[in-house]
Amino acid sequence: MIDQVGEAVRSGACGEFGALVPVRPAVKKIDLCLRGHWFNLDLYDKLAPFSQGYQLHGWLCEVCRGQEACERGARRLAEWAHLDVTVQHAPDVAPTGGLVLVAHPPAAGTLAGRIELHLDGTEVGEVTASPCGRCRTATLDYVHVATDYRRLGFGRTLVAAAVARAPSYRWTAPLPDGPVRSRSALLSGR
């Protein structure tokens, strides 16, 4: 994304839009923040931040912000942006600024369609899915997020975008190759 402000050109490369914040698929009503704090005040709708890097509106939890201020090493989850996963652009008309979903139809003779996640015109993630209209089942074939953009919710957003294309279908996903370990086993070192 390049912004022209007077004679200065801002590209975002110098961090003038701030750090990237986590992204979540848009939902109609937010009840909890990313750490589970309740949003029970009407005030949150009026204080929604805007992410210049993504060009999306988001949410801000003041309780999380206070906790993160006290803990230097805490993961920054107080603010996050929302991407409407039902808005998916065709490749030839996709915007080049911000965070957008680009949907590629299946190639001739195949079932697998692809949805890419672009940040300022650069692909940062993709998901492929194969829906079968006859049995109303869809398979999530592949999800990939570029290394520099992991742990920001891009994978979750891509999966939600695939499901949004066929919400009434029954979804499946193949098991990964190799040994499968639970997240708790990975964290405990087992």
mmCIF file with all atom_site columns, C-alpha atoms in Angstrom:
data_model
loop_
_atom_site.group_PDB
_atom_site.id
_atom_site.type_symbol
_atom_site.label_atom_id
_atom_site.label_alt_id
_atom_site.label_comp_id
_atom_site.label_asym_id
_atom_site.label_entity_id
_atom_site.label_seq_id
_atom_site.pdbx_PDB_ins_code
_atom_site.Cartn_x
_atom_site.Cartn_y
_atom_site.Cartn_z
_atom_site.occupancy
_atom_site.B_iso_or_equiv
_atom_site.pdbx_formal_charge
_atom_site.auth_seq_id
_atom_site.auth_comp_id
_atom_site.auth_asym_id
_atom_site.auth_atom_id
_atom_site.pdbx_PDB_model_num
ATOM 1   C CA . MET A 1 1   ? 0.000   0.000   0.000   1.00 0.00 ? 1   MET A CA 1
ATOM 2   C CA . ILE A 1 2   ? 1.425   3.380   -0.971  1.00 0.00 ? 2   ILE A CA 1
ATOM 3   C CA . ASP A 1 3   ? -0.109  6.605   0.296   1.00 0.00 ? 3   ASP A CA 1
ATOM 4   C CA . GLN A 1 4   ? 0.688   10.018  -1.145  1.00 0.00 ? 4   GLN A CA 1
ATOM 5   C CA . VAL A 1 5   ? 0.571   12.691  1.562   1.00 0.00 ? 5   VAL A CA 1
ATOM 6   C CA . GLY A 1 6   ? 1.683   16.044  0.227   1.00 0.00 ? 6   GLY A CA 1
ATOM 7   C CA . GLU A 1 7   ? 5.175   15.436  -1.107  1.00 0.00 ? 7   GLU A CA 1
ATOM 8   C CA . ALA A 1 8   ? 5.837   12.460  1.202   1.00 0.00 ? 8   ALA A CA 1
ATOM 9   C CA . VAL A 1 9   ? 5.182   8.921   0.034   1.00 0.00 ? 9   VAL A CA 1
ATOM 10  C CA . ARG A 1 10  ? 4.238   6.376   2.700   1.00 0.00 ? 10  ARG A CA 1
ATOM 11  C CA . SER A 1 11  ? 4.593   2.721   1.779   1.00 0.00 ? 11  SER A CA 1
ATOM 12  C CA . GLY A 1 12  ? 4.255   1.057   5.186   1.00 0.00 ? 12  GLY A CA 1
ATOM 13  C CA . ALA A 1 13  ? 7.792   -0.345  4.899   1.00 0.00 ? 13  ALA A CA 1
ATOM 14  C CA . CYS A 1 14  ? 8.989   1.953   7.696   1.00 0.00 ? 14  CYS A CA 1
ATOM 15  C CA . GLY A 1 15  ? 6.234   0.842   10.064  1.00 0.00 ? 15  GLY A CA 1
ATOM 16  C CA . GLU A 1 16  ? 4.194   4.030   9.786   1.00 0.00 ? 16  GLU A CA 1
ATOM 17  C CA . PHE A 1 17  ? 0.952   1.989   9.769   1.00 0.00 ? 17  PHE A CA 1
ATOM 18  C CA . GLY A 1 18  ? 1.947   0.146   12.943  1.00 0.00 ? 18  GLY A CA 1
ATOM 19  C CA . ALA A 1 19  ? 2.534   -3.548  13.481  1.00 0.00 ? 19  ALA A CA 1
ATOM 20  C CA . LEU A 1 20  ? 0.256   -6.173  11.991  1.00 0.00 ? 20  LEU A CA 1
ATOM 21  C CA . VAL A 1 21  ? -2.540  -7.158  14.350  1.00 0.00 ? 21  VAL A CA 1
ATOM 22  C CA . PRO A 1 22  ? -4.354  -10.497 14.465  1.00 0.00 ? 22  PRO A CA 1
ATOM 23  C CA . VAL A 1 23  ? -7.230  -11.005 12.022  1.00 0.00 ? 23  VAL A CA 1
ATOM 24  C CA . ARG A 1 24  ? -10.481 -12.851 12.645  1.00 0.00 ? 24  ARG A CA 1
ATOM 25  C CA . PRO A 1 25  ? -13.306 -13.723 10.274  1.00 0.00 ? 25  PRO A CA 1
ATOM 26  C CA . ALA A 1 26  ? -16.100 -11.184 10.614  1.00 0.00 ? 26  ALA A CA 1
ATOM 27  C CA . VAL A 1 27  ? -19.128 -12.215 12.610  1.00 0.00 ? 27  VAL A CA 1
ATOM 28  C CA . LYS A 1 28  ? -22.336 -10.347 13.287  1.00 0.00 ? 28  LYS A CA 1
ATOM 29  C CA . LYS A 1 29  ? -21.867 -9.796  17.013  1.00 0.00 ? 29  LYS A CA 1
ATOM 30  C CA . ILE A 1 30  ? -18.734 -9.946  19.144  1.00 0.00 ? 30  ILE A CA 1
ATOM 31  C CA . ASP A 1 31  ? -19.241 -11.169 22.704  1.00 0.00 ? 31  ASP A CA 1
ATOM 32  C CA . LEU A 1 32  ? -15.672 -12.033 23.751  1.00 0.00 ? 32  LEU A CA 1
ATOM 33  C CA . CYS A 1 33  ? -12.212 -10.674 23.017  1.00 0.00 ? 33  CYS A CA 1
ATOM 34  C CA . LEU A 1 34  ? -9.382  -12.981 21.899  1.00 0.00 ? 34  LEU A CA 1
ATOM 35  C CA . ARG A 1 35  ? -8.524  -13.761 25.546  1.00 0.00 ? 35  ARG A CA 1
ATOM 36  C CA . GLY A 1 36  ? -12.128 -14.327 26.607  1.00 0.00 ? 36  GLY A CA 1
ATOM 37  C CA . HIS A 1 37  ? -13.051 -10.999 28.233  1.00 0.00 ? 37  HIS A CA 1
ATOM 38  C CA . TRP A 1 38  ? -16.719 -10.104 27.846  1.00 0.00 ? 38  TRP A CA 1
ATOM 39  C CA . PHE A 1 39  ? -17.750 -7.129  25.722  1.00 0.00 ? 39  PHE A CA 1
ATOM 40  C CA . ASN A 1 40  ? -20.897 -6.085  27.537  1.00 0.00 ? 40  ASN A CA 1
ATOM 41  C CA . LEU A 1 41  ? -20.835 -2.353  26.961  1.00 0.00 ? 41  LEU A CA 1
ATOM 42  C CA . ASP A 1 42  ? -22.234 -0.484  23.971  1.00 0.00 ? 42  ASP A CA 1
ATOM 43  C CA . LEU A 1 43  ? -19.026 1.589   24.144  1.00 0.00 ? 43  LEU A CA 1
ATOM 44  C CA . TYR A 1 44  ? -16.990 -0.982  22.150  1.00 0.00 ? 44  TYR A CA 1
ATOM 45  C CA . ASP A 1 45  ? -18.992 -0.342  18.962  1.00 0.00 ? 45  ASP A CA 1
ATOM 46  C CA . LYS A 1 46  ? -18.130 3.335   19.142  1.00 0.00 ? 46  LYS A CA 1
ATOM 47  C CA . LEU A 1 47  ? -14.394 2.904   19.794  1.00 0.00 ? 47  LEU A CA 1
ATOM 48  C CA . ALA A 1 48  ? -13.619 0.397   17.022  1.00 0.00 ? 48  ALA A CA 1
ATOM 49  C CA . PRO A 1 49  ? -10.098 1.050   15.716  1.00 0.00 ? 49  PRO A CA 1
ATOM 50  C CA . PHE A 1 50  ? -9.168  1.096   12.033  1.00 0.00 ? 50  PHE A CA 1
ATOM 51  C CA . SER A 1 51  ? -6.106  -0.825  10.841  1.00 0.00 ? 51  SER A CA 1
ATOM 52  C CA . GLN A 1 52  ? -4.307  1.265   8.214   1.00 0.00 ? 52  GLN A CA 1
ATOM 53  C CA . GLY A 1 53  ? -2.123  -1.681  7.222   1.00 0.00 ? 53  GLY A CA 1
ATOM 54  C CA . TYR A 1 54  ? -5.092  -3.950  6.483   1.00 0.00 ? 54  TYR A CA 1
ATOM 55  C CA . GLN A 1 55  ? -7.599  -1.184  5.665   1.00 0.00 ? 55  GLN A CA 1
ATOM 56  C CA . LEU A 1 56  ? -10.110 -2.936  7.935   1.00 0.00 ? 56  LEU A CA 1
ATOM 57  C CA . HIS A 1 57  ? -12.064 -2.069  11.037  1.00 0.00 ? 57  HIS A CA 1
ATOM 58  C CA . GLY A 1 58  ? -11.331 -3.985  14.186  1.00 0.00 ? 58  GLY A CA 1
ATOM 59  C CA . TRP A 1 59  ? -11.843 -4.295  17.922  1.00 0.00 ? 59  TRP A CA 1
ATOM 60  C CA . LEU A 1 60  ? -9.888  -3.198  20.952  1.00 0.00 ? 60  LEU A CA 1
ATOM 61  C CA . CYS A 1 61  ? -10.116 -4.740  24.433  1.00 0.00 ? 61  CYS A CA 1
ATOM 62  C CA . GLU A 1 62  ? -9.011  -2.288  27.103  1.00 0.00 ? 62  GLU A CA 1
ATOM 63  C CA . VAL A 1 63  ? -8.649  -5.062  29.712  1.00 0.00 ? 63  VAL A CA 1
ATOM 64  C CA . CYS A 1 64  ? -6.136  -6.879  27.471  1.00 0.00 ? 64  CYS A CA 1
ATOM 65  C CA . ARG A 1 65  ? -4.361  -3.612  26.717  1.00 0.00 ? 65  ARG A CA 1
ATOM 66  C CA . GLY A 1 66  ? -3.868  -3.029  30.450  1.00 0.00 ? 66  GLY A CA 1
ATOM 67  C CA . GLN A 1 67  ? -2.514  -6.562  30.946  1.00 0.00 ? 67  GLN A CA 1
ATOM 68  C CA . GLU A 1 68  ? -0.124  -6.232  27.997  1.00 0.00 ? 68  GLU A CA 1
ATOM 69  C CA . ALA A 1 69  ? 1.208   -2.952  29.383  1.00 0.00 ? 69  ALA A CA 1
ATOM 70  C CA . CYS A 1 70  ? 2.217   -4.745  32.597  1.00 0.00 ? 70  CYS A CA 1
ATOM 71  C CA . GLU A 1 71  ? 3.811   -7.765  30.867  1.00 0.00 ? 71  GLU A CA 1
ATOM 72  C CA . ARG A 1 72  ? 6.538   -6.846  28.376  1.00 0.00 ? 72  ARG A CA 1
ATOM 73  C CA . GLY A 1 73  ? 6.726   -10.294 26.747  1.00 0.00 ? 73  GLY A CA 1
ATOM 74  C CA . ALA A 1 74  ? 2.962   -10.783 26.410  1.00 0.00 ? 74  ALA A CA 1
ATOM 75  C CA . ARG A 1 75  ? 1.608   -11.576 22.958  1.00 0.00 ? 75  ARG A CA 1
ATOM 76  C CA . ARG A 1 76  ? -0.238  -8.542  21.611  1.00 0.00 ? 76  ARG A CA 1
ATOM 77  C CA . LEU A 1 77  ? -3.899  -9.557  21.395  1.00 0.00 ? 77  LEU A CA 1
ATOM 78  C CA . ALA A 1 78  ? -5.661  -6.428  22.658  1.00 0.00 ? 78  ALA A CA 1
ATOM 79  C CA . GLU A 1 79  ? -6.449  -5.243  19.132  1.00 0.00 ? 79  GLU A CA 1
ATOM 80  C CA . TRP A 1 80  ? -7.548  -7.263  16.137  1.00 0.00 ? 80  TRP A CA 1
ATOM 81  C CA . ALA A 1 81  ? -9.108  -6.644  12.733  1.00 0.00 ? 81  ALA A CA 1
ATOM 82  C CA . HIS A 1 82  ? -12.155 -8.232  11.132  1.00 0.00 ? 82  HIS A CA 1
ATOM 83  C CA . LEU A 1 83  ? -12.246 -9.449  7.550   1.00 0.00 ? 83  LEU A CA 1
ATOM 84  C CA . ASP A 1 84  ? -15.652 -10.213 6.026   1.00 0.00 ? 84  ASP A CA 1
ATOM 85  C CA . VAL A 1 85  ? -15.061 -13.679 4.542   1.00 0.00 ? 85  VAL A CA 1
ATOM 86  C CA . THR A 1 86  ? -18.154 -13.454 2.335   1.00 0.00 ? 86  THR A CA 1
ATOM 87  C CA . VAL A 1 87  ? -16.519 -10.676 0.280   1.00 0.00 ? 87  VAL A CA 1
ATOM 88  C CA . GLN A 1 88  ? -14.272 -12.524 -2.163  1.00 0.00 ? 88  GLN A CA 1
ATOM 89  C CA . HIS A 1 89  ? -12.997 -10.754 -5.264  1.00 0.00 ? 89  HIS A CA 1
ATOM 90  C CA . ALA A 1 90  ? -12.342 -12.156 -8.723  1.00 0.00 ? 90  ALA A CA 1
ATOM 91  C CA . PRO A 1 91  ? -8.619  -12.176 -9.612  1.00 0.00 ? 91  PRO A CA 1
ATOM 92  C CA . ASP A 1 92  ? -8.957  -9.506  -12.315 1.00 0.00 ? 92  ASP A CA 1
ATOM 93  C CA . VAL A 1 93  ? -10.840 -6.990  -10.142 1.00 0.00 ? 93  VAL A CA 1
ATOM 94  C CA . ALA A 1 94  ? -9.243  -7.546  -6.711  1.00 0.00 ? 94  ALA A CA 1
ATOM 95  C CA . PRO A 1 95  ? -8.150  -4.399  -4.869  1.00 0.00 ? 95  PRO A CA 1
ATOM 96  C CA . THR A 1 96  ? -4.392  -4.006  -4.499  1.00 0.00 ? 96  THR A CA 1
ATOM 97  C CA . GLY A 1 97  ? -4.456  -2.261  -1.114  1.00 0.00 ? 97  GLY A CA 1
ATOM 98  C CA . GLY A 1 98  ? -5.178  -3.767  2.275   1.00 0.00 ? 98  GLY A CA 1
ATOM 99  C CA . LEU A 1 99  ? -6.125  -7.323  3.209   1.00 0.00 ? 99  LEU A CA 1
ATOM 100 C CA . VAL A 1 100 ? -8.486  -8.954  0.680   1.00 0.00 ? 100 VAL A CA 1
ATOM 101 C CA . LEU A 1 101 ? -9.668  -12.407 -0.340  1.00 0.00 ? 101 LEU A CA 1
ATOM 102 C CA . VAL A 1 102 ? -9.245  -13.407 -3.991  1.00 0.00 ? 102 VAL A CA 1
ATOM 103 C CA . ALA A 1 103 ? -11.282 -16.413 -5.204  1.00 0.00 ? 103 ALA A CA 1
ATOM 104 C CA . HIS A 1 104 ? -10.061 -18.476 -8.155  1.00 0.00 ? 104 HIS A CA 1
ATOM 105 C CA . PRO A 1 105 ? -12.641 -20.834 -9.696  1.00 0.00 ? 105 PRO A CA 1
ATOM 106 C CA . PRO A 1 106 ? -11.750 -24.486 -10.221 1.00 0.00 ? 106 PRO A CA 1
ATOM 107 C CA . ALA A 1 107 ? -9.711  -25.232 -13.346 1.00 0.00 ? 107 ALA A CA 1
ATOM 108 C CA . ALA A 1 108 ? -11.518 -27.051 -16.139 1.00 0.00 ? 108 ALA A CA 1
ATOM 109 C CA . GLY A 1 109 ? -12.000 -30.713 -15.278 1.00 0.00 ? 109 GLY A CA 1
ATOM 110 C CA . THR A 1 110 ? -11.243 -30.326 -11.548 1.00 0.00 ? 110 THR A CA 1
ATOM 111 C CA . LEU A 1 111 ? -13.269 -29.649 -8.427  1.00 0.00 ? 111 LEU A CA 1
ATOM 112 C CA . ALA A 1 112 ? -10.616 -27.823 -6.384  1.00 0.00 ? 112 ALA A CA 1
ATOM 113 C CA . GLY A 1 113 ? -11.087 -24.069 -6.151  1.00 0.00 ? 113 GLY A CA 1
ATOM 114 C CA . ARG A 1 114 ? -8.561  -21.750 -4.525  1.00 0.00 ? 114 ARG A CA 1
ATOM 115 C CA . ILE A 1 115 ? -8.936  -18.714 -2.289  1.00 0.00 ? 115 ILE A CA 1
ATOM 116 C CA . GLU A 1 116 ? -5.906  -16.497 -1.744  1.00 0.00 ? 116 GLU A CA 1
ATOM 117 C CA . LEU A 1 117 ? -5.363  -13.911 0.959   1.00 0.00 ? 117 LEU A CA 1
ATOM 118 C CA . HIS A 1 118 ? -3.586  -10.830 -0.382  1.00 0.00 ? 118 HIS A CA 1
ATOM 119 C CA . LEU A 1 119 ? -1.972  -8.070  1.665   1.00 0.00 ? 119 LEU A CA 1
ATOM 120 C CA . ASP A 1 120 ? -1.289  -4.985  -0.465  1.00 0.00 ? 120 ASP A CA 1
ATOM 121 C CA . GLY A 1 121 ? -1.445  -7.070  -3.644  1.00 0.00 ? 121 GLY A CA 1
ATOM 122 C CA . THR A 1 122 ? 0.964   -9.768  -2.392  1.00 0.00 ? 122 THR A CA 1
ATOM 123 C CA . GLU A 1 123 ? -0.274  -13.283 -1.682  1.00 0.00 ? 123 GLU A CA 1
ATOM 124 C CA . VAL A 1 124 ? 0.309   -14.182 1.980   1.00 0.00 ? 124 VAL A CA 1
ATOM 125 C CA . GLY A 1 125 ? -1.857  -17.312 2.208   1.00 0.00 ? 125 GLY A CA 1
ATOM 126 C CA . GLU A 1 126 ? -4.095  -19.675 0.314   1.00 0.00 ? 126 GLU A CA 1
ATOM 127 C CA . VAL A 1 127 ? -6.628  -22.436 0.809   1.00 0.00 ? 127 VAL A CA 1
ATOM 128 C CA . THR A 1 128 ? -7.876  -25.015 -1.690  1.00 0.00 ? 128 THR A CA 1
ATOM 129 C CA . ALA A 1 129 ? -11.193 -26.784 -1.298  1.00 0.00 ? 129 ALA A CA 1
ATOM 130 C CA . SER A 1 130 ? -13.114 -29.347 -3.329  1.00 0.00 ? 130 SER A CA 1
ATOM 131 C CA . PRO A 1 131 ? -16.918 -29.112 -3.022  1.00 0.00 ? 131 PRO A CA 1
ATOM 132 C CA . CYS A 1 132 ? -19.127 -31.879 -4.463  1.00 0.00 ? 132 CYS A CA 1
ATOM 133 C CA . GLY A 1 133 ? -22.564 -30.569 -5.332  1.00 0.00 ? 133 GLY A CA 1
ATOM 134 C CA . ARG A 1 134 ? -23.969 -34.053 -5.736  1.00 0.00 ? 134 ARG A CA 1
ATOM 135 C CA . CYS A 1 135 ? -23.294 -35.305 -2.197  1.00 0.00 ? 135 CYS A CA 1
ATOM 136 C CA . ARG A 1 136 ? -23.117 -31.807 -0.628  1.00 0.00 ? 136 ARG A CA 1
ATOM 137 C CA . THR A 1 137 ? -19.739 -32.566 0.954   1.00 0.00 ? 137 THR A CA 1
ATOM 138 C CA . ALA A 1 138 ? -16.638 -30.402 0.680   1.00 0.00 ? 138 ALA A CA 1
ATOM 139 C CA . THR A 1 139 ? -13.034 -31.256 1.435   1.00 0.00 ? 139 THR A CA 1
ATOM 140 C CA . LEU A 1 140 ? -10.546 -28.734 2.716   1.00 0.00 ? 140 LEU A CA 1
ATOM 141 C CA . ASP A 1 141 ? -7.501  -29.828 0.730   1.00 0.00 ? 141 ASP A CA 1
ATOM 142 C CA . TYR A 1 142 ? -4.694  -27.427 1.617   1.00 0.00 ? 142 TYR A CA 1
ATOM 143 C CA . VAL A 1 143 ? -4.091  -24.377 3.819   1.00 0.00 ? 143 VAL A CA 1
ATOM 144 C CA . HIS A 1 144 ? -0.857  -22.412 3.651   1.00 0.00 ? 144 HIS A CA 1
ATOM 145 C CA . VAL A 1 145 ? 0.232   -19.115 5.204   1.00 0.00 ? 145 VAL A CA 1
ATOM 146 C CA . ALA A 1 146 ? 3.591   -17.496 4.448   1.00 0.00 ? 146 ALA A CA 1
ATOM 147 C CA . THR A 1 147 ? 6.069   -17.849 7.308   1.00 0.00 ? 147 THR A CA 1
ATOM 148 C CA . ASP A 1 148 ? 6.239   -14.117 8.099   1.00 0.00 ? 148 ASP A CA 1
ATOM 149 C CA . TYR A 1 149 ? 2.453   -13.946 8.546   1.00 0.00 ? 149 TYR A CA 1
ATOM 150 C CA . ARG A 1 150 ? 1.794   -16.942 10.772  1.00 0.00 ? 150 ARG A CA 1
ATOM 151 C CA . ARG A 1 151 ? 0.119   -16.652 14.184  1.00 0.00 ? 151 ARG A CA 1
ATOM 152 C CA . LEU A 1 152 ? -2.003  -13.734 12.986  1.00 0.00 ? 152 LEU A CA 1
ATOM 153 C CA . GLY A 1 153 ? -5.211  -15.684 12.275  1.00 0.00 ? 153 GLY A CA 1
ATOM 154 C CA . PHE A 1 154 ? -4.739  -15.793 8.497   1.00 0.00 ? 154 PHE A CA 1
ATOM 155 C CA . GLY A 1 155 ? -5.222  -19.592 8.348   1.00 0.00 ? 155 GLY A CA 1
ATOM 156 C CA . ARG A 1 156 ? -8.409  -19.413 10.407  1.00 0.00 ? 156 ARG A CA 1
ATOM 157 C CA . THR A 1 157 ? -9.693  -16.661 8.124   1.00 0.00 ? 157 THR A CA 1
ATOM 158 C CA . LEU A 1 158 ? -8.908  -18.687 4.993   1.00 0.00 ? 158 LEU A CA 1
ATOM 159 C CA . VAL A 1 159 ? -10.758 -21.742 6.342   1.00 0.00 ? 159 VAL A CA 1
ATOM 160 C CA . ALA A 1 160 ? -13.764 -19.549 7.204   1.00 0.00 ? 160 ALA A CA 1
ATOM 161 C CA . ALA A 1 161 ? -13.664 -18.087 3.667   1.00 0.00 ? 161 ALA A CA 1
ATOM 162 C CA . ALA A 1 162 ? -13.762 -21.600 2.167   1.00 0.00 ? 162 ALA A CA 1
ATOM 163 C CA . VAL A 1 163 ? -16.690 -22.597 4.386   1.00 0.00 ? 163 VAL A CA 1
ATOM 164 C CA . ALA A 1 164 ? -18.490 -19.351 3.460   1.00 0.00 ? 164 ALA A CA 1
ATOM 165 C CA . ARG A 1 165 ? -18.522 -20.483 -0.194  1.00 0.00 ? 165 ARG A CA 1
ATOM 166 C CA . ALA A 1 166 ? -20.536 -23.610 0.720   1.00 0.00 ? 166 ALA A CA 1
ATOM 167 C CA . PRO A 1 167 ? -22.012 -23.056 4.201   1.00 0.00 ? 167 PRO A CA 1
ATOM 168 C CA . SER A 1 168 ? -24.641 -25.815 4.007   1.00 0.00 ? 168 SER A CA 1
ATOM 169 C CA . TYR A 1 169 ? -22.121 -28.493 2.970   1.00 0.00 ? 169 TYR A CA 1
ATOM 170 C CA . ARG A 1 170 ? -20.612 -31.074 5.302   1.00 0.00 ? 170 ARG A CA 1
ATOM 171 C CA . TRP A 1 171 ? -16.874 -30.289 5.549   1.00 0.00 ? 171 TRP A CA 1
ATOM 172 C CA . THR A 1 172 ? -13.986 -32.722 5.909   1.00 0.00 ? 172 THR A CA 1
ATOM 173 C CA . ALA A 1 173 ? -10.210 -32.398 5.939   1.00 0.00 ? 173 ALA A CA 1
ATOM 174 C CA . PRO A 1 174 ? -7.528  -35.033 5.363   1.00 0.00 ? 174 PRO A CA 1
ATOM 175 C CA . LEU A 1 175 ? -5.260  -36.037 8.225   1.00 0.00 ? 175 LEU A CA 1
ATOM 176 C CA . PRO A 1 176 ? -1.764  -34.566 7.972   1.00 0.00 ? 176 PRO A CA 1
ATOM 177 C CA . ASP A 1 177 ? 1.164   -36.772 7.018   1.00 0.00 ? 177 ASP A CA 1
ATOM 178 C CA . GLY A 1 178 ? 3.410   -37.891 9.868   1.00 0.00 ? 178 GLY A CA 1
ATOM 179 C CA . PRO A 1 179 ? 2.697   -38.165 13.564  1.00 0.00 ? 179 PRO A CA 1
ATOM 180 C CA . VAL A 1 180 ? -0.115  -36.005 14.886  1.00 0.00 ? 180 VAL A CA 1
ATOM 181 C CA . ARG A 1 181 ? 0.537   -34.373 18.243  1.00 0.00 ? 181 ARG A CA 1
ATOM 182 C CA . SER A 1 182 ? -1.851  -32.335 20.295  1.00 0.00 ? 182 SER A CA 1
ATOM 183 C CA . ARG A 1 183 ? -1.145  -28.707 21.014  1.00 0.00 ? 183 ARG A CA 1
ATOM 184 C CA . SER A 1 184 ? -0.883  -29.392 24.758  1.00 0.00 ? 184 SER A CA 1
ATOM 185 C CA . ALA A 1 185 ? 1.723   -32.110 24.087  1.00 0.00 ? 185 ALA A CA 1
ATOM 186 C CA . LEU A 1 186 ? 3.743   -29.682 21.974  1.00 0.00 ? 186 LEU A CA 1
ATOM 187 C CA . LEU A 1 187 ? 3.628   -27.013 24.676  1.00 0.00 ? 187 LEU A CA 1
ATOM 188 C CA . SER A 1 188 ? 4.613   -29.399 27.456  1.00 0.00 ? 188 SER A CA 1
ATOM 189 C CA . GLY A 1 189 ? 7.527   -30.800 25.421  1.00 0.00 ? 189 GLY A CA 1
ATOM 190 C CA . ARG A 1 190 ? 6.234   -34.389 25.264  1.00 0.00 ? 190 ARG A CA 1
#
